[in-house]
Coordinates of C-alpha atoms in Angstrom, one line a residue:
M1 CA -204.0 -21.3 -196.2
D2 CA -200.1 -20.0 -196.3
P3 CA -197.9 -20.3 -193.8
K4 CA -197.8 -17.5 -192.0
T5 CA -194.6 -16.1 -192.3
D6 CA -190.8 -14.2 -190.5
E7 CA -192.9 -10.6 -191.0
D8 CA -196.8 -11.9 -191.0
V9 CA -195.7 -12.9 -187.9
L10 CA -193.6 -9.7 -186.2
D11 CA -196.2 -7.1 -188.0
A12 CA -199.0 -8.5 -185.9
V13 CA -196.9 -8.6 -182.2
G14 CA -198.4 -4.7 -181.6
P15 CA -201.7 -5.5 -182.1
R16 CA -201.3 -8.5 -180.0
L17 CA -199.5 -6.4 -177.5
R18 CA -202.7 -3.7 -177.5
A19 CA -205.2 -6.3 -177.3
L20 CA -203.4 -8.2 -174.6
R21 CA -203.4 -4.6 -172.4
R22 CA -206.6 -3.4 -172.6
D23 CA -207.9 -7.4 -171.7
R24 CA -206.3 -6.8 -168.2
G25 CA -206.6 -3.2 -168.4
I26 CA -203.6 -2.0 -167.9
T27 CA -202.6 2.1 -169.2
L28 CA -199.5 2.1 -170.4
A29 CA -198.1 4.0 -167.4
E30 CA -198.6 1.1 -165.6
L31 CA -196.9 -1.5 -167.4
S32 CA -194.4 1.1 -167.9
A33 CA -193.8 1.3 -164.1
T34 CA -193.8 -2.7 -164.3
T35 CA -191.9 -3.1 -167.1
G36 CA -189.0 -0.5 -167.0
V37 CA -189.6 -0.2 -170.1
S38 CA -190.7 3.9 -171.8
E39 CA -194.1 4.6 -172.8
S40 CA -193.1 5.7 -176.3
T41 CA -191.4 2.4 -176.1
L42 CA -194.3 0.7 -175.3
S43 CA -196.3 2.6 -177.4
R44 CA -194.5 2.4 -180.3
L45 CA -194.1 -1.3 -179.8
E46 CA -197.5 -1.1 -180.0
G47 CA -198.2 1.1 -182.9
G48 CA -195.4 -1.4 -185.1
Q49 CA -193.5 1.2 -185.2
R50 CA -190.7 -1.2 -183.8
R51 CA -189.9 -3.9 -184.0
A52 CA -190.5 -6.7 -180.5
S53 CA -187.5 -7.6 -179.8
L54 CA -186.5 -10.4 -177.0
E55 CA -185.1 -7.2 -174.3
L56 CA -188.8 -6.0 -174.7
L57 CA -190.9 -9.0 -175.2
L58 CA -189.3 -11.1 -172.0
P59 CA -190.3 -8.0 -169.6
L60 CA -193.9 -7.6 -170.9
A61 CA -194.1 -11.9 -171.1
R62 CA -193.3 -12.0 -167.3
T63 CA -195.8 -8.6 -166.8
Y64 CA -198.6 -11.0 -168.4
D65 CA -197.7 -14.3 -167.3
V66 CA -197.0 -15.9 -170.4
P67 CA -195.0 -17.5 -172.5
L68 CA -193.2 -15.7 -175.4
D69 CA -194.7 -17.9 -177.8
D70 CA -198.7 -17.4 -176.9
L71 CA -197.4 -13.9 -176.1
V72 CA -196.0 -13.0 -179.6
G73 CA -198.6 -15.4 -182.1
A74 CA -196.3 -17.9 -183.1
P75 CA -196.6 -20.9 -185.5
R76 CA -196.3 -24.0 -183.1
T77 CA -194.4 -27.1 -184.1
G78 CA -193.3 -29.6 -182.7
D79 CA -195.1 -31.2 -179.1
P80 CA -198.6 -30.4 -180.0
R81 CA -199.4 -30.9 -176.1
I82 CA -201.5 -27.7 -174.2
H83 CA -199.1 -27.4 -170.8
L84 CA -201.3 -25.6 -169.0
K85 CA -199.9 -24.1 -165.9
P86 CA -202.7 -23.6 -162.7
I87 CA -203.2 -20.2 -161.5
R88 CA -203.5 -19.9 -157.0
R89 CA -205.6 -17.0 -156.4
F90 CA -208.2 -15.9 -154.1
G91 CA -207.2 -20.1 -151.9
M92 CA -209.6 -21.1 -155.4
T93 CA -206.7 -23.2 -158.3
F94 CA -207.5 -22.0 -161.7
V95 CA -206.9 -23.9 -165.1
P96 CA -206.3 -21.9 -168.0
L97 CA -208.0 -23.0 -171.1
S98 CA -207.4 -20.6 -173.6
R99 CA -204.1 -19.0 -174.5
R100 CA -205.4 -16.1 -177.2
P101 CA -205.1 -12.4 -175.9
G102 CA -208.5 -10.3 -175.7
G103 CA -211.5 -12.0 -176.2
V104 CA -213.5 -14.5 -174.6
H105 CA -210.5 -16.3 -172.0
A106 CA -211.9 -20.4 -170.4
F107 CA -211.3 -21.5 -167.3
K108 CA -211.0 -24.7 -165.4
M109 CA -211.7 -23.4 -161.6
I110 CA -211.5 -25.8 -158.9
I111 CA -212.8 -24.7 -154.7
P112 CA -211.3 -27.1 -152.5
A113 CA -213.1 -29.0 -148.9
Q114 CA -213.3 -27.0 -146.3
P115 CA -214.2 -28.0 -143.0
E116 CA -217.1 -25.8 -143.7
P117 CA -218.7 -23.8 -146.3
L118 CA -217.9 -20.2 -146.1
E119 CA -219.4 -17.0 -146.0
P120 CA -220.3 -15.2 -149.2
T121 CA -217.4 -11.8 -150.0
P122 CA -218.6 -10.6 -153.0
Q123 CA -216.6 -8.5 -155.3
T124 CA -217.4 -6.5 -158.6
H125 CA -215.4 -6.0 -161.9
E126 CA -215.8 -5.7 -165.3
G127 CA -216.7 -8.0 -167.8
F128 CA -219.6 -11.7 -168.3
E129 CA -219.0 -15.2 -166.7
W130 CA -220.3 -18.1 -168.0
L131 CA -219.9 -21.0 -166.3
Y132 CA -220.9 -24.8 -165.7
V133 CA -220.4 -27.5 -162.9
L134 CA -218.8 -30.1 -163.6
S135 CA -218.8 -32.1 -160.3
G136 CA -220.1 -30.7 -156.8
R137 CA -222.5 -28.3 -155.6
L138 CA -221.9 -24.3 -156.3
R139 CA -223.2 -21.4 -154.0
L140 CA -223.4 -18.7 -156.8
V141 CA -224.6 -15.6 -155.1
T142 CA -225.0 -12.8 -157.3
G143 CA -226.6 -9.2 -156.4
E144 CA -229.6 -10.4 -154.3
R145 CA -229.8 -14.4 -155.4
D146 CA -228.3 -17.2 -154.2
L147 CA -228.4 -19.8 -156.3
T148 CA -227.4 -23.5 -155.6
L149 CA -226.3 -25.1 -158.8
P150 CA -225.7 -28.7 -158.6
P151 CA -223.4 -30.7 -161.5
G152 CA -224.7 -29.8 -165.5
E153 CA -226.0 -26.5 -164.3
V154 CA -224.9 -23.6 -166.4
A155 CA -225.1 -20.0 -165.5
E156 CA -224.1 -16.4 -166.7
F157 CA -224.7 -13.4 -165.2
D158 CA -222.7 -10.2 -165.5
T159 CA -219.6 -9.3 -162.9
S160 CA -220.1 -5.6 -162.7
L161 CA -222.7 -7.1 -159.5
P162 CA -221.8 -8.6 -156.9
H163 CA -220.8 -12.0 -157.2
W164 CA -219.6 -15.1 -155.5
L165 CA -218.9 -18.6 -156.3
G166 CA -218.0 -20.8 -153.4
S167 CA -219.1 -25.0 -152.1
A168 CA -222.2 -25.2 -150.8
D169 CA -221.9 -28.3 -149.2
G170 CA -218.2 -27.3 -148.5
G171 CA -217.1 -30.2 -150.6
V172 CA -214.8 -29.5 -153.6
V173 CA -216.9 -28.0 -156.5
E174 CA -214.9 -28.5 -159.7
L175 CA -216.1 -26.1 -163.2
L176 CA -215.8 -24.5 -166.2
I177 CA -215.4 -20.8 -166.6
L178 CA -216.4 -18.0 -170.1
F179 CA -214.8 -14.9 -169.3
G180 CA -215.1 -11.9 -171.6
L181 CA -214.9 -7.9 -171.3
Q182 CA -218.3 -5.9 -171.3
G183 CA -220.7 -7.2 -173.5
I184 CA -219.2 -9.8 -174.3
R185 CA -221.9 -13.6 -174.1
A186 CA -221.8 -17.1 -174.1
H187 CA -225.2 -17.9 -176.8
V188 CA -226.8 -21.2 -175.1
R189 CA -229.2 -22.5 -177.7
T190 CA -231.4 -24.4 -174.4
D191 CA -234.8 -26.4 -174.5
P192 CA -237.4 -24.2 -175.8
H193 CA -239.4 -27.4 -173.4
R194 CA -238.3 -26.8 -170.5
S195 CA -239.6 -26.0 -167.5
S196 CA -237.3 -23.8 -165.1
Q197 CA -234.2 -22.3 -166.1
T198 CA -231.5 -21.5 -163.8
G199 CA -231.8 -18.2 -162.9
S200 CA -235.4 -18.6 -161.0
R201 CA -234.4 -21.1 -159.3
R202 CA -233.7 -20.2 -155.4

């Protein structure tokens, strides 16, 4: 396959920026207010009528909290290592494992130890989530279900349902998460002879 030219990279910036904005659920008006770039300029940039410049891309990179290279999809050269930047929210640590805007996002999630298990505070948002417990015992509340998942267990659920993730016993929990917009699900092959499934356990 021929390597991408500079023109190829620049031509792909607009669609990439549009996909990233829509994936984050941000309107042009909201993005304009955050970055200080006019709505018309942002629209032309996403539509390919305006070339990307450092002056435009820097505030977008800050708003989306992604490196410039990821924002434009520039070819990677030199250091092959992936430099992960942990994100701390709601008292938990999320380590992004994927870089591509749009589609399914992968995270490693770490729930810290607590003196005693926390009370669930369910939240809702658009999307679909798949998770795999690496270590610890996860308490997963989805709708009316209240499940305890040990290491090696898998679950998937619609995040428009009230849901909450926490430690079942106060210990540290580590898990892998795949999150996508509504309708994007992970397809997991299961053993047809297995007698029980995570979704039916209580």
